[in-house]
Short mmCIF file of C-alpha atoms in Angstrom, two decimals:
data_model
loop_
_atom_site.label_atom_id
_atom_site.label_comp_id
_atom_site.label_asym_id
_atom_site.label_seq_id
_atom_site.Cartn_x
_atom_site.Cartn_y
_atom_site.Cartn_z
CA UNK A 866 1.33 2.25 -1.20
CA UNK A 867 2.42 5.53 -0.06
CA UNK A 868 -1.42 6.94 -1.06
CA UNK A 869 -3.33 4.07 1.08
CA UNK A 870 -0.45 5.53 4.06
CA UNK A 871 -1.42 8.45 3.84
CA UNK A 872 -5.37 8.34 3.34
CA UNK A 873 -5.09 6.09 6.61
CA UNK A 874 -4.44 9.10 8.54
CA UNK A 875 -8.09 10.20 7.78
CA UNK A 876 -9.79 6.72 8.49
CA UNK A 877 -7.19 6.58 11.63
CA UNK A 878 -9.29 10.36 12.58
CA UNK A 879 -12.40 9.09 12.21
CA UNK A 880 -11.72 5.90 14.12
CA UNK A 881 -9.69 7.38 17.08
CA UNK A 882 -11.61 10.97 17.10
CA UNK A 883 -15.06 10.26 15.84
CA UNK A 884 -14.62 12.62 12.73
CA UNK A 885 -16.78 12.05 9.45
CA UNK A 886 -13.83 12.41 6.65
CA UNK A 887 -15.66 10.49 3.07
CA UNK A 888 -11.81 9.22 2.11
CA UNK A 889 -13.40 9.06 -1.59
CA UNK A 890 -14.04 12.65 -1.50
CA UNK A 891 -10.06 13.40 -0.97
CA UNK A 892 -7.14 12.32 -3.25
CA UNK A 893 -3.85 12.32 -2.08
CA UNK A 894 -0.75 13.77 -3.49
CA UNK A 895 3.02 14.31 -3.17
CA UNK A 896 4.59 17.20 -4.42
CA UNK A 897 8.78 17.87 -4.76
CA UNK A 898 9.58 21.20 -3.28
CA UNK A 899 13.22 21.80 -4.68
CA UNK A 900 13.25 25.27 -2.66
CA UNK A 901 13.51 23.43 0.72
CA UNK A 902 14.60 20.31 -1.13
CA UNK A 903 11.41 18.04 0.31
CA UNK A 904 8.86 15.44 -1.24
CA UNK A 905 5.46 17.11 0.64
CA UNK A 906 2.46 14.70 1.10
CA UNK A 907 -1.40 16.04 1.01
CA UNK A 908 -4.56 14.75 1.22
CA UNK A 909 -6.43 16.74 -1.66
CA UNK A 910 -10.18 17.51 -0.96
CA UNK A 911 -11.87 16.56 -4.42
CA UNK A 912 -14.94 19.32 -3.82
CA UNK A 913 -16.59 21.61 -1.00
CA UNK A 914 -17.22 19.91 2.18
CA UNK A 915 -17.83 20.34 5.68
CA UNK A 916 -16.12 17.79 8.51
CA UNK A 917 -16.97 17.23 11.70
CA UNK A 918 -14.65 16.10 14.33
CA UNK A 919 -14.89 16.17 18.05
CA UNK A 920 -18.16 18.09 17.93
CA UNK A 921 -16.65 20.95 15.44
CA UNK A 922 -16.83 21.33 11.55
CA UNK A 923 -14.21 22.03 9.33
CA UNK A 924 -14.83 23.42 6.04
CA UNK A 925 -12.98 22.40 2.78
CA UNK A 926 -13.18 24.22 -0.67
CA UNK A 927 -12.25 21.87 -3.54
CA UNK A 928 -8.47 21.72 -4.39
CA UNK A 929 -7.78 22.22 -0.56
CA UNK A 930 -5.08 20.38 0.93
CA UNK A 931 -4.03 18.71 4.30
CA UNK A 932 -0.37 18.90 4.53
CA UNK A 933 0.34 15.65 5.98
CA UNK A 934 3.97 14.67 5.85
CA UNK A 935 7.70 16.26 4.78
CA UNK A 936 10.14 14.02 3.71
CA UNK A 937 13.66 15.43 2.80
CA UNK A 938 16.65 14.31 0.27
CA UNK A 939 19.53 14.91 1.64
CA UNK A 940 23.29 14.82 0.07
CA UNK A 941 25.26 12.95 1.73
CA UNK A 942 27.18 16.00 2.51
CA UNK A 943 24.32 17.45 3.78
CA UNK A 944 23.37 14.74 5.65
CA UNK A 945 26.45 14.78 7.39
CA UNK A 946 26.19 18.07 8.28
CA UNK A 947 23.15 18.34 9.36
CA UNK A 948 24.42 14.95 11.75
CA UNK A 949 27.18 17.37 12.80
CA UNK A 950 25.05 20.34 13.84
CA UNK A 951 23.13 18.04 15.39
CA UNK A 952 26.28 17.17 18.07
CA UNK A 953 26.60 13.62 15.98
CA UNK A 954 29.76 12.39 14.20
CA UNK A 955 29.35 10.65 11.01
CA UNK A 956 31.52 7.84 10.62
CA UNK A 957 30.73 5.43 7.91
CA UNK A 958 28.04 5.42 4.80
CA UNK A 959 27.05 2.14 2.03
CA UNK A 960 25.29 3.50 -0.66
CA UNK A 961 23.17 1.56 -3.43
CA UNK A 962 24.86 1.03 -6.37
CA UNK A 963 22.83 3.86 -7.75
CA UNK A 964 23.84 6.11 -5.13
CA UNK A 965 20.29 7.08 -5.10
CA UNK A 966 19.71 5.95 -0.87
CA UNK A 967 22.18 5.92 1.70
CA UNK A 968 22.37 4.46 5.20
CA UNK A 969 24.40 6.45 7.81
CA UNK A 970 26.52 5.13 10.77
CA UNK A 971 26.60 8.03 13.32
CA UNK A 972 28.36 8.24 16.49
CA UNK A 973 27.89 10.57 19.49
CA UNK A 974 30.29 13.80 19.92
#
């Protein structure tokens, strides 16, 4: 699911900005970053290519990447103060019985 997301960015491009991307000649991928704590999503171009979009090319060796998306983990400590630093006040969490996701209840300051 999360591939076809983010491959849709590039038929999304060609649609909306006339560009030329072959999505078969990319591959996507998501990477964990533990230094800064973030799953990274890129589209991986599968050989040398040349794009066009809006009139201009952009050239891609193979093994390039499009960085296309963060998304963090947070603790829930961290979450919370990141919320706080932020000028919100966290107030109530549920957890799955995992305690792998959490949904936070935040109030102004």
């Amino acid at each position: 699911m999360t591939a076809a997301f983010n491959l849709n960015l590039l038929v999304r491009i060609n649609r909306e900005l006339g560009a030329n991307f072959d999505l078969r000649a990319f591959k996507h991928r998501a990477i964990y970053n533990a230094r800064d704590g973030r799953i990274e999503m890129h589209l991986v171009s599968l050989q040398d290519q040349s794009v066009r979009i809006r009139g201009q090319r952009i050239h891609f060796r193979a093994g390039e990447s499009i960085h296309t998306e963060n998304s963090y983990k947070y603790s829930i400590p961290q979450f919370q103060d990141l919320a706080r630093s932020a000028n919100w006040l966290p107030t109530r969490v549920w957890t799955d019985p995992r305690g792998l996701f959490s949904v936070h209840e935040l109030t102004s300051a």
